[in-house]
């Protein structure tokens, strides 16, 4: 039953109940006729969010719950592929999900998201117009996506352990060599090389390394990327999305990962009083930018609460808290002057303009490219 019809149906039921009561006061009022209009207008005080791990500052959800009385259920996923599979299967039960913009584009086109009611999110005006323009590629008109944070895929290392494993070999000019060039990987395997376990993370980085478009439409390029990766496959110890633990816990000394998580690992190592220095590197040929974006699912049961949360998250103090604690840059321009000095001066969090121009912006894959990408990754991972 559509909402309009349901409303008038509920109202008629109420009026009928009122008439019936006048004529036959001794009959009990049917419970359904009384409660129906309440169910139409009032949303259950619940919000279901599905986001990446290590992305929300401690206390932020509790503060939202306290202020609004809305109970937040917060689950996490580790890769865009995992989120995408859930969305395609349908009935996720989630109101807000946080895909990377590369995946958000086909999700919007596939009708998996609902447009935002922008009139109800006045804090959208805090967002940096320069970033919102770049999102237009995935979301024409900025109608569906609100940036949670952004960062870039790069090489992270435990400098102390990696330099020891490299011995006399100097640091390469291009940091991607550490994870893609056999001369380096054959040495670094002794202290552990970790790759993100995600085709859409590794293959674009590999394509970029061999001088191809990271989001190439040419299936032959994917074959070349797989060939290059095949040469270092035996040296890769870990496939995971837990680079914070891998680097800070000493399981890996180099990793292909997200600058934000690598910075969290660096901070964790300091907290653990480790003498090892962990860093997110800025490869000379550039790194791959990504935007993680909030979107409201098509079948969200609590869209009003979702809008309230987005409005809350876009307050400058909340956006600044995210960057200050989670070490991912915010797209909230109004938050920038609230960043802590050690965050604002960290060049792998707040990237300098001259490096920015080397960065590879996100794009999307054609269906043909997606198939080539999956097959390149599978054959690489299986070592075939
Ligand atoms: N800890 C938060 C991790 C967020 C990573 N998002 C990565 C998307 C890359 N394409």
Short mmCIF file of C-alpha atoms and ligand atoms in Angstrom, two decimals:
data_model
loop_
_atom_site.label_atom_id
_atom_site.label_comp_id
_atom_site.label_asym_id
_atom_site.label_seq_id
_atom_site.Cartn_x
_atom_site.Cartn_y
_atom_site.Cartn_z
CA UNK A 1 0.00 0.00 0.00
CA UNK A 2 1.54 3.36 -0.90
CA UNK A 3 2.04 5.93 1.88
CA UNK A 4 -0.54 8.44 0.59
CA UNK A 5 -3.18 5.76 0.26
CA UNK A 6 -2.23 4.32 3.63
CA UNK A 7 -2.58 7.76 5.26
CA UNK A 8 -6.06 8.41 3.88
CA UNK A 9 -6.99 4.84 4.69
CA UNK A 10 -5.84 5.34 8.27
CA UNK A 11 -7.67 8.67 8.55
CA UNK A 12 -10.91 7.13 7.19
CA UNK A 13 -10.51 4.30 9.67
CA UNK A 14 -10.16 6.85 12.48
CA UNK A 15 -13.22 8.83 11.36
CA UNK A 16 -15.19 5.63 10.99
CA UNK A 17 -14.12 4.61 14.49
CA UNK A 18 -15.24 8.00 15.83
CA UNK A 19 -18.69 7.67 14.15
CA UNK A 20 -19.01 4.11 15.32
CA UNK A 21 -18.23 5.21 18.87
CA UNK A 22 -21.00 7.84 18.78
CA UNK A 23 -23.55 5.37 17.55
CA UNK A 24 -22.53 2.41 19.70
CA UNK A 25 -20.60 3.74 22.71
CA UNK A 26 -20.47 0.36 24.40
CA UNK A 27 -18.36 -1.31 21.67
CA UNK A 28 -14.53 -1.33 22.24
CA UNK A 29 -12.48 0.75 19.76
CA UNK A 30 -10.38 -1.50 17.46
CA UNK A 31 -6.73 -1.04 18.49
CA UNK A 32 -5.46 -1.01 14.89
CA UNK A 33 -7.67 1.93 13.94
CA UNK A 34 -6.20 4.07 16.72
CA UNK A 35 -2.55 3.20 16.38
CA UNK A 36 -2.27 3.35 12.56
CA UNK A 37 -1.65 7.13 12.14
CA UNK A 38 1.09 7.07 14.79
CA UNK A 39 2.92 4.35 12.86
CA UNK A 40 2.80 6.46 9.68
CA UNK A 41 4.40 9.60 11.10
CA UNK A 42 6.80 8.47 13.76
CA UNK A 43 10.00 6.65 12.91
CA UNK A 44 11.29 4.05 15.33
CA UNK A 45 14.19 5.58 17.34
CA UNK A 46 16.81 3.37 15.71
CA UNK A 47 19.55 3.89 13.14
CA UNK A 48 21.54 1.10 11.52
CA UNK A 49 24.95 2.08 10.14
CA UNK A 50 27.40 -0.06 8.17
CA UNK A 51 30.88 1.47 7.96
CA UNK A 52 34.57 0.60 7.76
CA UNK A 53 36.38 -0.38 11.00
CA UNK A 54 38.44 2.21 12.89
CA UNK A 55 36.57 5.12 11.36
CA UNK A 56 34.37 6.60 14.06
CA UNK A 57 35.76 8.53 17.03
CA UNK A 58 35.13 7.05 20.43
CA UNK A 59 32.07 8.63 22.01
CA UNK A 60 30.64 10.12 18.81
CA UNK A 61 27.80 7.62 18.45
CA UNK A 62 27.02 7.83 22.16
CA UNK A 63 26.83 11.63 21.87
CA UNK A 64 24.36 11.32 18.98
CA UNK A 65 22.29 8.79 20.94
CA UNK A 66 22.22 11.03 24.01
CA UNK A 67 21.19 14.09 22.04
CA UNK A 68 18.51 12.45 19.91
CA UNK A 69 17.39 9.37 21.83
CA UNK A 70 18.08 7.38 18.64
CA UNK A 71 19.80 4.04 19.28
CA UNK A 72 22.63 3.45 16.81
CA UNK A 73 23.52 -0.08 15.71
CA UNK A 74 26.95 0.08 14.12
CA UNK A 75 28.44 -2.79 12.11
CA UNK A 76 31.61 -2.86 10.05
CA UNK A 77 32.84 -4.32 6.76
CA UNK A 78 36.43 -4.55 5.55
CA UNK A 79 36.28 -4.11 1.80
CA UNK A 80 34.15 -2.39 -0.80
CA UNK A 81 33.56 -5.79 -2.36
CA UNK A 82 31.99 -7.08 0.87
CA UNK A 83 29.67 -4.07 1.17
CA UNK A 84 28.74 -4.25 -2.51
CA UNK A 85 27.79 -7.93 -2.31
CA UNK A 86 25.49 -7.17 0.64
CA UNK A 87 23.82 -4.26 -1.11
CA UNK A 88 23.24 -6.27 -4.27
CA UNK A 89 21.74 -9.14 -2.27
CA UNK A 90 19.24 -6.61 -0.83
CA UNK A 91 17.44 -6.26 2.50
CA UNK A 92 20.61 -5.22 4.26
CA UNK A 93 18.71 -3.71 7.18
CA UNK A 94 21.16 -0.78 7.09
CA UNK A 95 20.05 2.83 6.79
CA UNK A 96 23.47 4.40 6.16
CA UNK A 97 26.30 2.64 4.33
CA UNK A 98 29.72 4.07 3.47
CA UNK A 99 30.99 2.87 0.06
CA UNK A 100 34.05 4.22 -1.69
CA UNK A 101 33.00 6.52 -4.53
CA UNK A 102 34.33 4.02 -7.12
CA UNK A 103 31.65 1.58 -5.94
CA UNK A 104 29.02 4.18 -5.11
CA UNK A 105 28.61 5.12 -8.77
CA UNK A 106 27.27 1.72 -9.93
CA UNK A 107 25.30 1.43 -6.68
CA UNK A 108 23.50 4.69 -7.38
CA UNK A 109 22.98 3.74 -11.01
CA UNK A 110 21.64 0.35 -9.91
CA UNK A 111 18.98 2.00 -7.73
CA UNK A 112 20.48 0.75 -4.47
CA UNK A 113 20.51 4.19 -2.81
CA UNK A 114 17.90 6.88 -2.22
CA UNK A 115 18.41 10.58 -2.94
CA UNK A 116 19.13 12.81 0.04
CA UNK A 117 16.53 15.28 1.24
CA UNK A 118 19.07 18.11 1.04
CA UNK A 119 16.69 20.66 2.56
CA UNK A 120 16.97 18.68 5.79
CA UNK A 121 20.78 18.71 5.92
CA UNK A 122 21.77 22.34 6.27
CA UNK A 123 25.33 21.40 7.25
CA UNK A 124 25.96 20.19 3.69
CA UNK A 125 27.11 23.77 3.18
CA UNK A 126 30.16 22.98 5.38
CA UNK A 127 31.53 20.62 2.73
CA UNK A 128 34.43 21.69 0.57
CA UNK A 129 33.04 22.59 -2.90
CA UNK A 130 36.29 21.41 -4.53
CA UNK A 131 35.75 17.90 -3.15
CA UNK A 132 32.05 17.89 -3.96
CA UNK A 133 32.89 18.70 -7.58
CA UNK A 134 35.17 15.67 -7.80
CA UNK A 135 32.32 13.50 -6.49
CA UNK A 136 30.05 14.60 -9.32
CA UNK A 137 31.66 11.92 -11.50
CA UNK A 138 30.13 9.27 -9.25
CA UNK A 139 27.10 11.23 -8.14
CA UNK A 140 25.91 13.81 -10.70
CA UNK A 141 24.32 16.74 -8.86
CA UNK A 142 25.68 15.56 -5.48
CA UNK A 143 22.28 14.07 -4.79
CA UNK A 144 23.22 10.86 -2.98
CA UNK A 145 26.67 10.98 -1.41
CA UNK A 146 28.10 12.77 1.61
CA UNK A 147 31.84 12.30 2.22
CA UNK A 148 32.73 10.57 5.47
CA UNK A 149 36.45 11.03 4.87
CA UNK A 150 39.02 10.63 2.18
CA UNK A 151 42.63 9.50 1.95
CA UNK A 152 44.83 7.55 -0.42
CA UNK A 153 46.07 4.04 -1.04
CA UNK A 154 49.82 3.89 -0.71
CA UNK A 155 52.78 2.02 0.79
CA UNK A 156 53.16 1.93 4.54
CA UNK A 157 56.31 0.75 6.23
CA UNK A 158 57.88 0.05 9.54
CA UNK A 159 61.00 2.01 8.68
CA UNK A 160 63.08 0.46 11.43
CA UNK A 161 62.37 -3.16 10.50
CA UNK A 162 62.29 -2.62 6.73
CA UNK A 163 65.64 -0.81 6.65
CA UNK A 164 67.17 -3.64 8.62
CA UNK A 165 65.81 -6.20 6.14
CA UNK A 166 67.06 -4.15 3.18
CA UNK A 167 70.57 -4.05 4.62
CA UNK A 168 72.81 -1.97 2.36
CA UNK A 169 70.14 -1.47 -0.25
CA UNK A 170 69.06 2.19 -0.28
CA UNK A 171 65.43 3.23 -0.14
CA UNK A 172 64.08 3.31 -3.74
CA UNK A 173 63.07 6.63 -5.20
CA UNK A 174 59.61 5.25 -5.89
CA UNK A 175 58.10 3.70 -2.74
CA UNK A 176 55.89 1.39 -4.86
CA UNK A 177 59.10 -0.55 -5.64
CA UNK A 178 59.08 -1.79 -2.05
CA UNK A 179 55.96 -3.86 -2.72
CA UNK A 180 56.12 -4.45 -6.49
CA UNK A 181 59.80 -4.88 -7.43
CA UNK A 182 61.37 -8.33 -6.82
CA UNK A 183 64.77 -6.84 -5.84
CA UNK A 184 63.07 -5.25 -2.82
CA UNK A 185 60.32 -7.76 -2.05
CA UNK A 186 62.81 -10.64 -1.97
CA UNK A 187 64.53 -8.89 0.95
CA UNK A 188 61.46 -7.47 2.69
CA UNK A 189 59.67 -10.81 2.76
CA UNK A 190 61.80 -11.67 5.78
CA UNK A 191 60.00 -9.07 7.89
CA UNK A 192 56.61 -9.46 6.18
CA UNK A 193 54.83 -7.94 3.19
CA UNK A 194 51.08 -7.35 3.49
CA UNK A 195 48.66 -6.57 0.67
CA UNK A 196 45.09 -5.40 1.07
CA UNK A 197 42.87 -8.36 0.25
CA UNK A 198 40.79 -6.52 -2.31
CA UNK A 199 41.01 -6.68 -6.12
CA UNK A 200 39.90 -3.07 -6.49
CA UNK A 201 42.72 -1.87 -4.24
CA UNK A 202 45.65 -3.93 -5.55
CA UNK A 203 44.99 -3.99 -9.28
CA UNK A 204 44.64 -0.20 -9.76
CA UNK A 205 47.87 0.29 -7.78
CA UNK A 206 49.59 -2.33 -9.95
CA UNK A 207 48.26 -0.75 -13.17
CA UNK A 208 49.53 2.64 -12.04
CA UNK A 209 52.93 1.12 -11.21
CA UNK A 210 53.35 -0.32 -14.71
CA UNK A 211 52.41 3.04 -16.24
CA UNK A 212 48.82 2.22 -17.20
CA UNK A 213 45.62 4.03 -16.29
CA UNK A 214 44.71 2.80 -12.77
CA UNK A 215 41.10 2.44 -13.92
CA UNK A 216 41.93 1.21 -17.42
CA UNK A 217 39.14 0.10 -19.72
CA UNK A 218 41.48 -2.17 -21.65
CA UNK A 219 41.38 -5.84 -20.52
CA UNK A 220 44.91 -6.37 -21.92
CA UNK A 221 46.28 -3.94 -19.30
CA UNK A 222 44.89 -6.14 -16.53
CA UNK A 223 46.81 -9.08 -17.92
CA UNK A 224 50.01 -7.01 -17.76
CA UNK A 225 49.29 -6.03 -14.16
CA UNK A 226 48.77 -9.70 -13.24
CA UNK A 227 52.09 -10.60 -14.92
CA UNK A 228 53.93 -7.95 -12.89
CA UNK A 229 52.25 -9.08 -9.67
CA UNK A 230 53.05 -12.72 -10.42
CA UNK A 231 56.75 -11.92 -10.07
CA UNK A 232 56.36 -10.86 -6.43
CA UNK A 233 53.55 -13.23 -5.39
CA UNK A 234 55.85 -15.62 -3.52
CA UNK A 235 57.10 -12.76 -1.34
CA UNK A 236 53.68 -11.59 -0.12
CA UNK A 237 53.01 -13.05 3.32
CA UNK A 238 49.64 -11.55 4.28
CA UNK A 239 46.42 -10.69 2.46
CA UNK A 240 44.23 -8.72 4.85
CA UNK A 241 42.45 -5.47 5.52
CA UNK A 242 43.89 -5.15 8.99
CA UNK A 243 47.04 -3.19 8.25
CA UNK A 244 46.82 -1.42 11.59
CA UNK A 245 47.43 -4.71 13.41
CA UNK A 246 49.77 -6.02 10.73
CA UNK A 247 52.11 -3.01 10.94
CA UNK A 248 51.75 -2.07 14.61
CA UNK A 249 51.74 -5.70 15.76
CA UNK A 250 54.94 -6.53 13.85
CA UNK A 251 53.41 -9.05 11.41
CA UNK A 252 54.44 -6.93 8.41
CA UNK A 253 57.15 -4.36 7.78
CA UNK A 254 55.65 -3.09 4.50
CA UNK A 255 52.05 -2.96 3.39
CA UNK A 256 49.86 -1.68 0.61
CA UNK A 257 47.26 0.16 2.62
CA UNK A 258 45.31 3.32 3.35
CA UNK A 259 47.30 6.30 4.59
CA UNK A 260 44.78 6.89 7.40
CA UNK A 261 45.11 3.35 8.79
CA UNK A 262 48.90 3.45 8.41
CA UNK A 263 48.90 6.63 10.48
CA UNK A 264 46.72 4.92 13.10
CA UNK A 265 49.31 2.09 13.17
CA UNK A 266 52.10 4.65 13.63
CA UNK A 267 50.26 6.19 16.53
CA UNK A 268 49.50 2.81 18.08
CA UNK A 269 53.18 1.84 17.92
CA UNK A 270 54.01 5.07 19.79
CA UNK A 271 51.32 4.37 22.39
CA UNK A 272 52.82 0.90 22.86
CA UNK A 273 56.19 2.58 23.50
CA UNK A 274 57.69 0.82 20.48
CA UNK A 275 60.91 2.33 19.13
CA UNK A 276 59.88 1.34 15.60
CA UNK A 277 58.91 4.17 13.30
CA UNK A 278 55.88 3.51 11.09
CA UNK A 279 55.12 5.83 8.17
CA UNK A 280 52.70 6.27 5.28
CA UNK A 281 54.95 6.97 2.27
CA UNK A 282 54.34 9.38 -0.58
CA UNK A 283 55.52 7.49 -3.70
CA UNK A 284 57.28 9.68 -6.26
CA UNK A 285 54.80 8.63 -8.97
CA UNK A 286 51.77 9.39 -6.80
CA UNK A 287 49.24 7.46 -4.74
CA UNK A 288 45.58 6.61 -5.35
CA UNK A 289 43.01 8.93 -3.80
CA UNK A 290 39.72 7.56 -2.51
CA UNK A 291 36.59 9.07 -1.01
CA UNK A 292 34.42 7.09 1.40
CA UNK A 293 30.87 8.37 1.24
CA UNK A 294 27.73 8.05 3.33
CA UNK A 295 24.63 7.08 1.40
CA UNK A 296 21.12 6.12 2.49
CA UNK A 297 20.02 2.72 1.22
CA UNK A 298 16.99 2.50 -1.04
CA UNK A 299 15.05 0.42 1.48
CA UNK A 300 16.25 2.21 4.64
CA UNK A 301 13.65 1.87 7.40
CA UNK A 302 14.88 4.95 9.25
CA UNK A 303 15.59 7.61 6.60
CA UNK A 304 14.71 10.52 8.90
CA UNK A 305 17.14 9.31 11.54
CA UNK A 306 19.74 8.84 8.80
CA UNK A 307 19.32 12.49 7.79
CA UNK A 308 19.65 13.55 11.43
CA UNK A 309 22.88 11.60 11.75
CA UNK A 310 24.34 13.08 8.57
CA UNK A 311 23.49 16.58 9.82
CA UNK A 312 25.16 15.74 13.17
CA UNK A 313 28.27 14.28 11.53
CA UNK A 314 28.66 17.37 9.36
CA UNK A 315 28.98 19.70 12.34
CA UNK A 316 32.52 21.15 12.15
CA UNK A 317 33.45 19.90 15.63
CA UNK A 318 32.43 16.32 14.78
CA UNK A 319 34.24 16.29 11.45
CA UNK A 320 37.35 17.71 13.12
CA UNK A 321 37.13 15.08 15.86
CA UNK A 322 37.09 12.36 13.19
CA UNK A 323 40.26 13.68 11.53
CA UNK A 324 42.00 14.41 14.82
CA UNK A 325 41.39 10.93 16.20
CA UNK A 326 41.03 8.65 13.15
CA UNK A 327 43.71 10.38 11.05
CA UNK A 328 41.65 10.53 7.88
CA UNK A 329 41.22 13.95 6.21
CA UNK A 330 37.74 15.41 6.35
CA UNK A 331 35.96 16.98 3.40
CA UNK A 332 34.38 19.41 5.84
CA UNK A 333 35.92 22.80 5.11
CA UNK A 334 34.42 24.35 8.22
CA UNK A 335 36.36 21.83 10.35
CA UNK A 336 39.84 22.56 9.06
CA UNK A 337 40.71 25.27 11.57
CA UNK A 338 39.87 22.86 14.41
CA UNK A 339 42.55 20.33 13.43
CA UNK A 340 45.26 19.66 15.98
CA UNK A 341 48.72 21.00 14.95
CA UNK A 342 50.30 17.51 14.78
CA UNK A 343 47.54 16.38 12.41
CA UNK A 344 47.55 19.52 10.27
CA UNK A 345 51.31 19.28 9.83
CA UNK A 346 51.38 15.56 8.96
CA UNK A 347 51.92 15.52 5.18
CA UNK A 348 50.38 12.08 4.76
CA UNK A 349 47.14 13.32 6.35
CA UNK A 350 46.95 16.87 5.05
CA UNK A 351 48.68 16.48 1.71
CA UNK A 352 50.64 19.42 0.31
CA UNK A 353 49.41 20.96 -2.92
CA UNK A 354 52.51 20.03 -4.92
CA UNK A 355 52.09 16.32 -4.05
CA UNK A 356 48.36 16.50 -4.59
CA UNK A 357 48.90 17.14 -8.27
CA UNK A 358 50.63 13.73 -8.56
CA UNK A 359 47.75 11.85 -6.98
CA UNK A 360 45.54 9.59 -9.05
CA UNK A 361 41.87 10.60 -8.67
CA UNK A 362 39.23 7.88 -8.32
CA UNK A 363 37.27 6.77 -11.34
CA UNK A 364 35.08 3.75 -12.04
CA UNK A 365 35.33 0.50 -13.94
CA UNK A 366 33.38 -0.65 -16.95
CA UNK A 367 31.76 -4.10 -16.56
CA UNK A 368 34.37 -5.52 -18.93
CA UNK A 369 37.19 -4.00 -16.87
CA UNK A 370 35.61 -5.30 -13.66
CA UNK A 371 35.66 -8.86 -15.02
CA UNK A 372 39.29 -8.48 -16.19
CA UNK A 373 40.22 -7.04 -12.81
CA UNK A 374 38.66 -9.92 -10.89
CA UNK A 375 40.35 -12.51 -13.06
CA UNK A 376 43.75 -10.74 -12.82
CA UNK A 377 43.49 -10.61 -9.03
CA UNK A 378 42.36 -14.22 -8.65
CA UNK A 379 45.13 -15.60 -10.82
CA UNK A 380 47.68 -13.45 -8.96
CA UNK A 381 46.44 -14.51 -5.53
CA UNK A 382 46.32 -18.19 -6.45
CA UNK A 383 49.85 -17.84 -7.83
CA UNK A 384 48.88 -19.05 -11.31
N1 LIG B 1 39.78 2.61 8.88
C1 LIG B 1 39.02 3.10 7.82
C2 LIG B 1 39.28 2.45 6.53
C3 LIG B 1 38.60 3.10 5.39
C4 LIG B 1 39.10 2.61 4.14
N2 LIG B 1 38.37 2.93 3.02
C5 LIG B 1 39.11 2.60 1.93
C6 LIG B 1 38.47 2.70 0.61
C7 LIG B 1 39.55 2.58 -0.40
N3 LIG B 1 39.21 2.44 -1.73
#
